[in-house]
């Protein structure tokens, strides 16, 4: 029970950090900062790859979707209507949903990258035993 609660806390923390840092980073940087933020958060918060993918997708699809919806509402769907006409009659809200999915996939793959790098450098669940019977310390794995 305690382990499940800890995993849930890690997932919630990674979601919140991705959401907050992603929002702040999007104010000053380009669109690709999504993958960098997701990778950094999942490198520093130890989450397995499945949870990292889910939280990266959820956080950034919601972030990108809400930002696209806000911008779409600010210009009264003018740009989205014209872009939809270029794509063969796509409705403006479908473009907002597609933007959310693209942002979610970018965040999810960035999060999996960060989680994988963490598992390479700091593997989860690996205990080191030191053999002190020799004159020099040897790490047994």
Short mmCIF file of C-alpha atoms in Angstrom, two decimals:
data_model
loop_
_atom_site.label_atom_id
_atom_site.label_comp_id
_atom_site.label_asym_id
_atom_site.label_seq_id
_atom_site.Cartn_x
_atom_site.Cartn_y
_atom_site.Cartn_z
CA UNK A 1 0.00 0.00 0.00
CA UNK A 2 2.80 2.40 0.91
CA UNK A 3 4.63 1.61 -2.34
CA UNK A 4 1.52 2.25 -4.45
CA UNK A 5 0.93 5.53 -2.65
CA UNK A 6 4.54 6.56 -3.28
CA UNK A 7 4.21 5.70 -7.00
CA UNK A 8 0.99 7.71 -7.19
CA UNK A 9 2.73 10.66 -5.54
CA UNK A 10 5.62 10.42 -8.02
CA UNK A 11 3.20 10.38 -10.95
CA UNK A 12 1.28 13.37 -9.58
CA UNK A 13 4.51 15.25 -8.93
CA UNK A 14 5.79 14.56 -12.43
CA UNK A 15 2.45 15.67 -13.92
CA UNK A 16 2.46 18.90 -11.91
CA UNK A 17 6.10 19.68 -12.65
CA UNK A 18 5.65 19.01 -16.36
CA UNK A 19 2.54 21.16 -16.45
CA UNK A 20 4.03 24.08 -14.51
CA UNK A 21 7.51 24.09 -16.02
CA UNK A 22 6.07 23.48 -19.47
CA UNK A 23 3.75 26.46 -19.14
CA UNK A 24 6.57 28.71 -17.95
CA UNK A 25 8.98 27.46 -20.63
CA UNK A 26 6.45 28.06 -23.40
CA UNK A 27 6.36 31.74 -22.48
CA UNK A 28 9.99 32.27 -23.54
CA UNK A 29 11.11 29.31 -25.66
CA UNK A 30 10.05 27.54 -28.83
CA UNK A 31 7.70 24.57 -29.20
CA UNK A 32 10.45 21.94 -28.84
CA UNK A 33 11.06 22.90 -25.20
CA UNK A 34 8.21 20.50 -24.42
CA UNK A 35 10.43 17.47 -24.96
CA UNK A 36 13.29 19.01 -22.95
CA UNK A 37 11.05 19.82 -19.98
CA UNK A 38 9.46 16.37 -20.01
CA UNK A 39 12.84 14.65 -20.23
CA UNK A 40 14.28 16.75 -17.40
CA UNK A 41 11.32 16.12 -15.10
CA UNK A 42 11.35 12.37 -15.69
CA UNK A 43 15.11 12.26 -15.24
CA UNK A 44 14.89 13.85 -11.79
CA UNK A 45 11.62 12.18 -10.67
CA UNK A 46 12.14 8.39 -10.84
CA UNK A 47 9.16 7.04 -12.77
CA UNK A 48 9.02 3.90 -14.91
CA UNK A 49 8.64 4.24 -18.67
CA UNK A 50 4.91 3.48 -18.80
CA UNK A 51 4.05 6.05 -16.16
CA UNK A 52 6.40 8.57 -17.76
CA UNK A 53 4.70 8.12 -21.14
CA UNK A 54 1.23 8.49 -19.61
CA UNK A 55 2.08 11.56 -17.53
CA UNK A 56 3.98 13.24 -20.37
CA UNK A 57 1.08 12.67 -22.74
CA UNK A 58 -1.54 13.81 -20.23
CA UNK A 59 0.32 16.93 -19.09
CA UNK A 60 1.34 18.25 -22.47
CA UNK A 61 -1.77 17.30 -24.42
CA UNK A 62 -3.78 19.19 -21.84
CA UNK A 63 -1.34 22.12 -21.87
CA UNK A 64 -1.10 22.39 -25.66
CA UNK A 65 -4.83 21.79 -26.12
CA UNK A 66 -5.84 24.48 -23.63
CA UNK A 67 -3.36 26.98 -25.06
CA UNK A 68 -4.53 26.27 -28.61
CA UNK A 69 -8.15 26.64 -27.51
CA UNK A 70 -7.40 29.95 -25.79
CA UNK A 71 -5.60 31.32 -28.86
CA UNK A 72 -8.39 30.03 -31.09
CA UNK A 73 -10.98 31.84 -28.98
CA UNK A 74 -8.94 35.06 -28.93
CA UNK A 75 -8.96 35.38 -32.72
CA UNK A 76 -12.59 34.19 -33.01
CA UNK A 77 -11.59 30.99 -34.87
CA UNK A 78 -10.43 33.01 -37.86
CA UNK A 79 -7.01 31.37 -38.29
CA UNK A 80 -8.26 27.87 -37.47
CA UNK A 81 -11.08 28.23 -40.02
CA UNK A 82 -8.63 29.24 -42.75
CA UNK A 83 -6.19 26.45 -41.82
CA UNK A 84 -9.06 23.96 -41.77
CA UNK A 85 -10.03 25.02 -45.28
CA UNK A 86 -6.45 24.36 -46.41
CA UNK A 87 -6.61 20.86 -44.91
CA UNK A 88 -9.80 20.00 -46.77
CA UNK A 89 -12.63 21.27 -44.59
CA UNK A 90 -11.36 20.38 -41.10
CA UNK A 91 -13.32 22.10 -38.34
CA UNK A 92 -11.51 24.54 -36.02
CA UNK A 93 -12.00 22.41 -32.89
CA UNK A 94 -10.57 19.39 -34.67
CA UNK A 95 -7.39 21.39 -35.23
CA UNK A 96 -7.32 22.25 -31.52
CA UNK A 97 -7.66 18.54 -30.65
CA UNK A 98 -4.95 17.64 -33.15
CA UNK A 99 -2.66 20.25 -31.59
CA UNK A 100 -3.26 18.67 -28.18
CA UNK A 101 -2.43 15.21 -29.49
CA UNK A 102 0.78 16.41 -31.15
CA UNK A 103 1.85 18.18 -27.96
CA UNK A 104 0.98 15.10 -25.92
CA UNK A 105 3.04 12.81 -28.12
CA UNK A 106 5.99 15.19 -28.02
CA UNK A 107 5.80 15.35 -24.23
CA UNK A 108 5.32 11.60 -23.89
CA UNK A 109 8.36 10.72 -25.99
CA UNK A 110 10.43 13.33 -24.17
CA UNK A 111 9.34 11.87 -20.82
CA UNK A 112 10.23 8.33 -21.88
CA UNK A 113 13.63 9.59 -23.02
CA UNK A 114 14.30 11.20 -19.64
CA UNK A 115 13.09 8.12 -17.78
CA UNK A 116 15.25 5.85 -19.92
CA UNK A 117 18.33 8.00 -19.32
CA UNK A 118 17.67 7.84 -15.59
CA UNK A 119 17.39 4.05 -15.73
CA UNK A 120 20.68 3.87 -17.63
CA UNK A 121 22.58 6.00 -15.12
CA UNK A 122 20.63 5.13 -11.94
CA UNK A 123 18.82 1.78 -12.36
CA UNK A 124 15.66 1.27 -10.31
CA UNK A 125 15.76 -1.48 -7.72
CA UNK A 126 19.46 -2.32 -8.05
CA UNK A 127 21.20 -3.02 -4.76
CA UNK A 128 24.94 -2.91 -4.49
CA UNK A 129 26.68 -5.41 -2.23
CA UNK A 130 30.25 -4.74 -1.25
CA UNK A 131 32.59 -7.68 -0.68
CA UNK A 132 34.86 -6.62 2.16
CA UNK A 133 36.64 -9.96 2.51
CA UNK A 134 39.28 -8.88 -0.03
CA UNK A 135 41.87 -6.24 0.52
CA UNK A 136 40.19 -3.91 -2.02
CA UNK A 137 36.48 -3.25 -2.15
CA UNK A 138 34.73 -5.03 -5.03
CA UNK A 139 31.17 -4.17 -5.95
CA UNK A 140 29.03 -7.24 -6.62
CA UNK A 141 25.90 -6.86 -8.68
#
